Amino acid sequence: MNDSNGKIKSRDSKIIWGLIGVLILILTNFATYIIGTTMPIKGTRRISEATYEDLVKFNKLFIVKENLYKFYDGKIDEEALVDGAIKGMTESLKDPYTVYMNTEEFKEFNTQTEGNYVGLGLQVGVKDDKVVVIAPFEDSPAKKAGILSGDVIEKVDGKEVNGKEYEKAVAMMRGEKDTYVTLTITREGKGTFDVKVKREEITLITVTGEMVDDNIGYVQITVFDEHTDEQFNKVTADLKKKGMKAMILDLRQNPGGWLTQAINITSKFVPKDKVIVSTEDKNGNKEEYKSKGGDLIGMPLVVLTDGGTASASEIFSGAIRDYNLGTLVGENTFGKGIVQSVLYEKKYGFGDGTALKVTTSKYYTPKGENIHHKGIKPNIEVKYPKELSEKPYDKKTDPQFIKALEVIKEKVK
């Protein structure tokens, strides 16, 4: 064997053991929730118990790599090989929310949870293996371009996307400020068409409020980011000073966000120490998140929901429904009842700016219901006409808001 082959063998050996270390650490260590909470992933093996077994199981990866070095007539980027192999693993799970993120993708992912980023200002999810718009954010480029909840994104700049490429589609929609992206959209009743949208810096004001009657406040939460709890406290304190004795809380088109923020805001309405939501992983490990108590307990409440009400918003809605603390008015929610964790630190086998976002558990409402793919049915169902969704919003013509106002007035008589 000549020297060059010897170098390749040596390099292969280092890469093999490095990959194994990363794979085992992913499986055995603790996870950090994207939504701000931590919990251990229990019941996995120690590295010493799994190293040889995993080497045998994943041997074909290294056989393919060796043959690429022997026969491929072109440039080989080892980092790209590793990234591609890991992405292939996550994609094989057919879970659009479990993804490996390279350095750039993880950086973009972090910016969106911090409350500002450059992009289109919309939240997407996956239904029937399609990339579907959950909701455009208020006053965002997507909203201004007329993109609606329920729109199916078929292509981004001419490149086809689907549920398996959920994170790729999100990354493609982001980019530099003042650049454009063309989305090919299919909309029920309108067919398929293109929308050109300008990327802008998205700074989110996630909570707004106003008095809609002498003693009724209207509060809208558009997303649960890291500032939402603080904004909610300020808005509701201001409305209470203005005489608010009852509240309409609008969670329509709210795609969710941080679990910690959802827990904090739900606690405002739920008596202290009552369970708001619980999670359970594949090993049966359960975690309960309990109310901290708050200053809105007992306040008459109506919650507005629709098909864009998802994830953390459904945690709030589920707790209100299960404890009968308010009335849900509107349409069935999106139905995302799973929790993702993000592995990114050195102790998890990373530390190089890459990360693994992985579905680690299901969540359950206080009465033990998992709403994944089912959503939450409102107490009073009111459809929002499609023709109104394409016009400028007006509370006076919004049948869901009108019904909510009617219901809340009955509660404060």
Coordinates of C-alpha atoms in Angstrom, one line a residue:
M1 CA 0.0 0.0 0.0
N2 CA 1.5 3.4 -1.0
D3 CA 1.7 6.5 1.2
S4 CA -1.3 8.2 -0.3
N5 CA -3.5 5.3 0.5
G6 CA -2.1 5.1 4.0
K7 CA -3.0 8.8 4.5
I8 CA -6.5 8.2 3.3
K9 CA -6.9 5.2 5.7
S10 CA -5.6 7.3 8.6
R11 CA -7.9 10.1 7.7
D12 CA -10.8 7.7 7.3
S13 CA -10.2 6.3 10.7
K14 CA -10.3 9.7 12.4
I15 CA -13.4 10.6 10.5
I16 CA -15.1 7.3 11.4
W17 CA -14.4 7.7 15.1
G18 CA -15.4 11.3 15.0
L19 CA -18.7 10.5 13.3
I20 CA -19.4 7.8 15.8
G21 CA -18.7 10.1 18.7
V22 CA -21.1 12.7 17.3
L23 CA -23.8 10.1 16.6
I24 CA -23.6 8.6 20.1
L25 CA -23.5 11.9 21.8
I26 CA -26.6 13.0 19.9
L27 CA -28.4 9.9 21.2
T28 CA -27.2 9.9 24.8
N29 CA -27.0 13.5 26.0
F30 CA -29.4 16.2 27.3
A31 CA -31.4 18.3 24.9
T32 CA -32.1 22.0 25.1
Y33 CA -35.6 23.0 24.0
I34 CA -35.8 25.6 21.2
I35 CA -38.6 27.0 23.3
G36 CA -36.3 27.7 26.3
T37 CA -36.6 24.7 28.6
T38 CA -34.3 21.8 29.3
M39 CA -34.9 18.2 30.0
P40 CA -32.8 15.0 29.8
I41 CA -33.3 12.4 27.2
K42 CA -33.2 9.3 29.4
G43 CA -32.8 5.6 28.8
T44 CA -30.0 5.7 26.2
R45 CA -26.8 3.8 26.3
R46 CA -23.3 5.0 27.3
I47 CA -20.7 5.5 24.6
S48 CA -18.6 2.6 25.7
E49 CA -21.6 0.2 25.3
A50 CA -22.6 1.4 21.8
T51 CA -19.4 2.2 19.9
Y52 CA -18.7 -1.2 18.4
E53 CA -22.3 -1.9 17.7
D54 CA -22.8 1.4 15.9
L55 CA -19.6 1.0 13.9
V56 CA -21.0 -2.3 12.5
K57 CA -24.5 -0.8 11.8
F58 CA -23.1 2.3 10.0
N59 CA -20.3 0.5 8.2
K60 CA -21.9 1.0 4.8
L61 CA -21.4 4.8 5.2
F62 CA -17.7 4.3 5.4
I63 CA -17.6 1.8 2.5
V64 CA -19.4 4.3 0.3
K65 CA -17.0 7.1 1.4
E66 CA -13.9 4.9 0.7
N67 CA -15.2 4.1 -2.8
L68 CA -15.9 7.7 -3.5
Y69 CA -12.2 8.5 -2.7
K70 CA -11.1 5.6 -4.9
F71 CA -13.2 6.2 -7.9
Y72 CA -14.9 9.6 -8.0
D73 CA -13.4 11.9 -10.6
G74 CA -14.0 15.2 -9.0
K75 CA -13.4 17.4 -6.0
I76 CA -14.5 15.9 -2.6
D77 CA -15.4 18.2 0.3
E78 CA -15.2 16.1 3.4
E79 CA -17.3 18.6 5.4
A80 CA -20.0 18.4 2.8
L81 CA -19.9 14.6 2.9
V82 CA -20.5 14.6 6.6
D83 CA -23.3 17.2 6.4
G84 CA -25.0 15.2 3.7
A85 CA -24.7 11.9 5.5
I86 CA -26.3 13.4 8.7
K87 CA -29.0 15.2 6.7
G88 CA -29.8 11.9 5.0
M89 CA -30.3 10.3 8.4
T90 CA -32.7 12.9 9.6
E91 CA -34.6 13.0 6.3
S92 CA -35.1 9.2 6.5
L93 CA -37.2 9.7 9.6
K94 CA -39.9 11.5 7.5
D95 CA -40.5 14.0 10.3
P96 CA -40.3 17.5 8.9
Y97 CA -39.5 18.9 12.3
T98 CA -36.4 16.8 12.9
V99 CA -33.5 18.3 10.9
Y100 CA -29.7 18.7 11.0
M101 CA -28.7 22.3 10.6
N102 CA -25.3 23.4 9.3
T103 CA -23.6 26.5 10.6
E104 CA -25.5 29.0 8.4
E105 CA -28.9 27.2 8.8
F106 CA -28.5 27.2 12.6
K107 CA -27.6 30.9 12.6
E108 CA -30.7 31.7 10.6
F109 CA -32.8 29.5 12.9
N110 CA -31.6 31.3 16.0
T111 CA -32.4 34.8 14.6
Q112 CA -36.1 33.9 14.2
T113 CA -36.5 32.9 17.9
E114 CA -34.9 36.2 19.0
G115 CA -37.8 38.3 17.7
N116 CA -36.0 39.8 14.6
Y117 CA -34.6 38.5 11.4
V118 CA -34.5 39.2 7.6
G119 CA -37.1 37.3 5.7
L120 CA -40.7 37.3 4.6
G121 CA -42.5 37.2 8.0
L122 CA -44.5 34.0 7.8
Q123 CA -44.7 30.8 9.7
V124 CA -44.9 27.5 7.8
G125 CA -45.7 24.0 8.8
V126 CA -46.3 20.6 7.1
K127 CA -49.6 19.0 6.2
D128 CA -50.0 16.0 3.9
D129 CA -46.3 16.3 2.9
K130 CA -46.8 19.9 1.8
V131 CA -45.2 23.1 3.0
V132 CA -48.3 25.1 4.2
V133 CA -48.5 28.7 5.5
I134 CA -49.7 28.6 9.1
A135 CA -49.8 32.4 9.3
P136 CA -48.2 35.5 7.9
F137 CA -47.1 37.9 10.7
E138 CA -48.9 41.2 11.0
D139 CA -47.5 44.0 8.8
S140 CA -44.9 41.6 7.3
P141 CA -43.8 41.5 3.6
A142 CA -45.8 38.2 3.3
K143 CA -48.9 39.8 4.7
K144 CA -48.6 42.8 2.4
A145 CA -48.1 40.5 -0.6
G146 CA -51.4 38.8 0.2
I147 CA -50.2 35.5 1.3
L148 CA -52.8 33.7 3.4
S149 CA -53.1 31.0 6.1
G150 CA -53.6 27.7 4.3
D151 CA -51.6 28.6 1.2
V152 CA -49.5 25.7 -0.1
I153 CA -46.0 26.7 -1.1
E154 CA -45.1 24.6 -4.1
K155 CA -41.8 26.3 -5.2
V156 CA -39.3 28.8 -3.9
D157 CA -37.6 30.7 -6.7
G158 CA -38.6 28.0 -9.1
K159 CA -37.3 25.1 -7.0
E160 CA -39.9 22.6 -5.9
V161 CA -40.3 22.1 -2.1
N162 CA -42.2 19.6 -0.1
G163 CA -42.8 18.5 3.5
K164 CA -39.5 16.6 3.6
E165 CA -37.7 19.8 2.7
Y166 CA -39.4 21.9 5.3
E167 CA -36.3 23.5 6.8
K168 CA -34.7 23.9 3.3
A169 CA -37.8 25.8 2.2
V170 CA -37.6 28.1 5.2
A171 CA -33.9 28.8 4.6
M172 CA -34.6 29.6 0.9
M173 CA -37.2 32.2 1.9
R174 CA -34.7 34.1 4.1
G175 CA -31.8 36.1 2.7
E176 CA -30.3 39.6 2.4
K177 CA -32.4 42.6 3.1
D178 CA -34.1 44.2 0.1
T179 CA -33.7 41.2 -2.1
Y180 CA -36.7 39.4 -3.7
V181 CA -38.0 35.8 -3.6
T182 CA -40.8 34.3 -5.8
L183 CA -43.1 31.8 -4.2
T184 CA -45.3 29.5 -6.3
I185 CA -48.5 29.1 -4.3
T186 CA -51.5 26.9 -4.6
R187 CA -54.7 28.3 -3.0
E188 CA -58.0 26.6 -2.7
G189 CA -60.4 28.1 -5.2
K190 CA -57.8 30.1 -7.0
G191 CA -55.3 27.5 -8.3
T192 CA -51.6 28.0 -8.6
F193 CA -49.8 31.3 -9.0
D194 CA -46.6 33.2 -8.3
V195 CA -46.1 35.9 -5.6
K196 CA -42.9 38.0 -5.6
V197 CA -42.0 39.2 -2.1
K198 CA -39.3 41.5 -0.9
R199 CA -37.3 40.4 2.1
E200 CA -37.2 42.8 4.9
E201 CA -36.0 43.0 8.5
I202 CA -38.7 41.5 10.6
T203 CA -39.0 43.1 14.1
L204 CA -41.9 41.6 15.8
I205 CA -44.4 43.4 18.1
T206 CA -46.1 40.3 19.3
V207 CA -48.8 41.7 21.6
T208 CA -51.2 44.5 20.9
G209 CA -54.4 45.6 22.8
E210 CA -57.3 48.0 22.9
M211 CA -60.6 48.6 24.7
V212 CA -63.5 47.5 22.5
D213 CA -66.2 48.3 25.0
D214 CA -66.5 50.2 28.3
N215 CA -65.1 47.2 30.3
I216 CA -63.9 44.7 27.6
G217 CA -60.4 44.6 26.4
Y218 CA -59.1 43.0 23.1
V219 CA -55.6 41.5 23.1
Q220 CA -53.9 39.9 20.1
I221 CA -50.8 37.7 20.4
T222 CA -49.2 37.1 17.0
V223 CA -46.4 34.7 18.1
F224 CA -44.7 33.6 21.3
D225 CA -41.1 34.9 21.1
E226 CA -38.7 35.8 23.8
H227 CA -40.3 39.2 24.4
T228 CA -44.0 38.1 24.4
D229 CA -44.5 37.7 28.1
E230 CA -43.1 41.1 28.9
Q231 CA -45.2 42.7 26.1
F232 CA -48.3 40.9 27.3
N233 CA -47.8 42.2 30.9
K234 CA -47.5 45.8 29.7
V235 CA -50.5 45.6 27.4
T236 CA -52.8 44.0 30.0
A237 CA -51.7 46.3 32.8
D238 CA -52.5 49.3 30.6
L239 CA -56.0 47.9 29.7
K240 CA -56.8 47.2 33.3
K241 CA -56.0 50.8 34.1
K242 CA -58.5 51.7 31.4
G243 CA -61.2 49.6 33.1
M244 CA -60.9 46.2 31.5
K245 CA -63.0 43.6 33.4
A246 CA -63.2 41.0 30.7
M247 CA -61.0 40.0 27.7
I248 CA -61.1 38.7 24.2
L249 CA -57.8 37.1 23.5
D250 CA -57.0 36.6 19.8
L251 CA -54.7 33.7 18.9
R252 CA -55.8 33.4 15.3
Q253 CA -52.8 33.0 12.9
N254 CA -50.5 32.6 15.9
P255 CA -48.0 29.8 14.9
G256 CA -46.7 29.3 18.4
G257 CA -43.1 29.7 19.7
W258 CA -41.4 29.4 23.1
L259 CA -43.0 27.0 25.6
T260 CA -41.7 29.1 28.5
Q261 CA -43.6 32.1 27.2
A262 CA -46.8 30.1 26.7
I263 CA -46.5 28.8 30.2
N264 CA -46.0 32.2 31.7
I265 CA -49.0 33.7 29.8
T266 CA -51.3 30.8 30.5
S267 CA -50.4 31.0 34.2
K268 CA -52.0 34.5 34.3
F269 CA -55.4 32.7 33.9
V270 CA -54.8 29.3 35.5
P271 CA -54.8 28.8 39.3
K272 CA -51.3 28.2 40.8
D273 CA -49.9 24.7 40.7
K274 CA -52.5 23.3 38.2
V275 CA -50.9 21.5 35.3
I276 CA -50.9 23.6 32.1
V277 CA -49.3 21.0 29.8
S278 CA -47.4 17.7 30.2
T279 CA -44.9 16.0 27.9
E280 CA -43.9 12.4 27.5
D281 CA -41.0 11.0 25.5
K282 CA -40.6 7.6 23.8
N283 CA -39.2 6.1 27.0
G284 CA -42.2 7.1 29.1
N285 CA -40.4 9.9 30.9
K286 CA -43.0 12.5 31.8
E287 CA -42.7 16.2 32.6
E288 CA -45.4 18.5 34.0
Y289 CA -45.5 22.2 33.6
K290 CA -47.6 23.9 36.2
S291 CA -49.1 27.3 36.6
K292 CA -47.2 30.0 38.5
G293 CA -50.5 31.8 39.1
G294 CA -51.3 35.3 37.9
D295 CA -53.4 38.5 38.1
L296 CA -56.0 37.5 35.4
I297 CA -57.4 34.5 37.2
G298 CA -61.2 34.7 37.2
M299 CA -61.4 37.3 34.5
P300 CA -64.1 36.4 31.9
L301 CA -62.3 35.3 28.8
V302 CA -63.1 34.4 25.1
V303 CA -60.3 33.0 23.0
L304 CA -60.3 33.3 19.2
T305 CA -58.8 30.4 17.3
D306 CA -58.4 29.3 13.7
G307 CA -56.4 27.0 11.5
G308 CA -53.3 29.2 12.0
T309 CA -53.4 28.7 15.8
A310 CA -50.6 26.2 16.4
S311 CA -48.2 24.7 18.9
A312 CA -47.7 27.0 21.9
S313 CA -51.0 28.7 21.1
E314 CA -52.7 25.3 21.3
I315 CA -51.1 24.7 24.7
F316 CA -52.8 27.9 25.9
S317 CA -56.1 27.1 24.2
G318 CA -56.0 23.5 25.5
A319 CA -55.5 24.6 29.1
I320 CA -58.3 27.2 28.9
R321 CA -60.7 24.6 27.4
D322 CA -59.8 21.8 29.8
Y323 CA -60.2 24.0 32.9
N324 CA -63.3 25.7 31.5
L325 CA -61.7 29.1 32.1
G326 CA -63.0 30.7 28.9
T327 CA -64.9 30.1 25.7
L328 CA -63.1 29.2 22.5
V329 CA -64.7 30.8 19.4
G330 CA -63.7 30.4 15.8
E331 CA -62.3 27.4 13.9
N332 CA -60.3 24.2 14.6
T333 CA -56.7 24.8 15.4
F334 CA -53.7 23.6 13.4
G335 CA -52.8 20.5 15.3
K336 CA -49.1 20.4 16.3
G337 CA -48.8 18.4 19.5
I338 CA -45.1 17.5 19.4
V339 CA -42.0 19.1 21.0
Q340 CA -38.6 19.6 19.4
S341 CA -35.3 19.9 21.2
V342 CA -32.1 21.4 19.9
L343 CA -28.7 19.8 20.4
Y344 CA -25.9 22.2 19.7
E345 CA -23.3 22.4 22.5
K346 CA -19.9 20.6 22.8
K347 CA -21.3 18.3 25.5
Y348 CA -23.9 17.2 22.9
G349 CA -21.1 16.4 20.4
F350 CA -21.4 19.6 18.4
G351 CA -19.9 23.0 19.4
D352 CA -18.9 23.8 15.8
G353 CA -22.0 26.0 15.0
T354 CA -24.1 23.1 13.7
A355 CA -27.1 21.6 15.5
L356 CA -29.7 18.9 15.5
K357 CA -33.3 19.8 16.0
V358 CA -35.2 16.6 16.9
T359 CA -38.7 15.7 18.0
T360 CA -38.3 14.4 21.5
S361 CA -41.8 14.1 22.9
K362 CA -45.5 14.6 22.6
Y363 CA -47.4 17.1 24.6
Y364 CA -50.7 16.7 26.3
T365 CA -53.4 19.1 27.5
P366 CA -54.4 19.0 31.2
K367 CA -57.0 16.3 30.6
G368 CA -54.4 14.1 28.8
E369 CA -55.2 14.8 25.1
N370 CA -52.6 14.9 22.4
I371 CA -53.9 17.1 19.7
H372 CA -51.3 16.3 17.0
H373 CA -52.9 16.3 13.5
K374 CA -56.3 16.8 15.2
G375 CA -56.2 20.3 16.7
I376 CA -58.6 21.8 19.2
K377 CA -62.2 22.2 18.3
P378 CA -63.7 25.5 19.5
N379 CA -66.7 25.7 21.9
I380 CA -68.5 27.8 19.3
E381 CA -67.6 27.3 15.7
V382 CA -67.7 30.3 13.4
K383 CA -66.2 30.2 9.9
Y384 CA -64.2 33.2 8.5
P385 CA -65.4 33.8 4.9
K386 CA -62.6 33.4 2.3
E387 CA -63.7 36.5 0.5
L388 CA -63.1 38.6 3.7
S389 CA -59.6 37.2 4.1
E390 CA -58.5 38.8 0.8
K391 CA -59.8 42.2 1.9
P392 CA -58.4 44.7 4.5
Y393 CA -59.2 43.5 7.9
D394 CA -62.1 45.2 9.7
K395 CA -63.5 44.0 13.1
K396 CA -66.9 45.3 12.1
T397 CA -67.2 42.7 9.4
D398 CA -65.3 39.9 11.2
P399 CA -68.0 37.3 12.2
Q400 CA -65.6 35.5 14.6
F401 CA -64.9 38.7 16.5
I402 CA -68.5 39.8 16.4
K403 CA -69.5 36.4 18.0
A404 CA -66.7 36.7 20.6
L405 CA -67.9 40.2 21.6
E406 CA -71.4 38.8 21.9
V407 CA -70.3 36.0 24.2
I408 CA -68.0 38.1 26.4
K409 CA -70.8 40.6 26.9
E410 CA -73.0 37.9 28.3
K411 CA -70.3 36.9 30.7
V412 CA -70.0 40.4 32.3
K413 CA -73.7 41.1 32.6

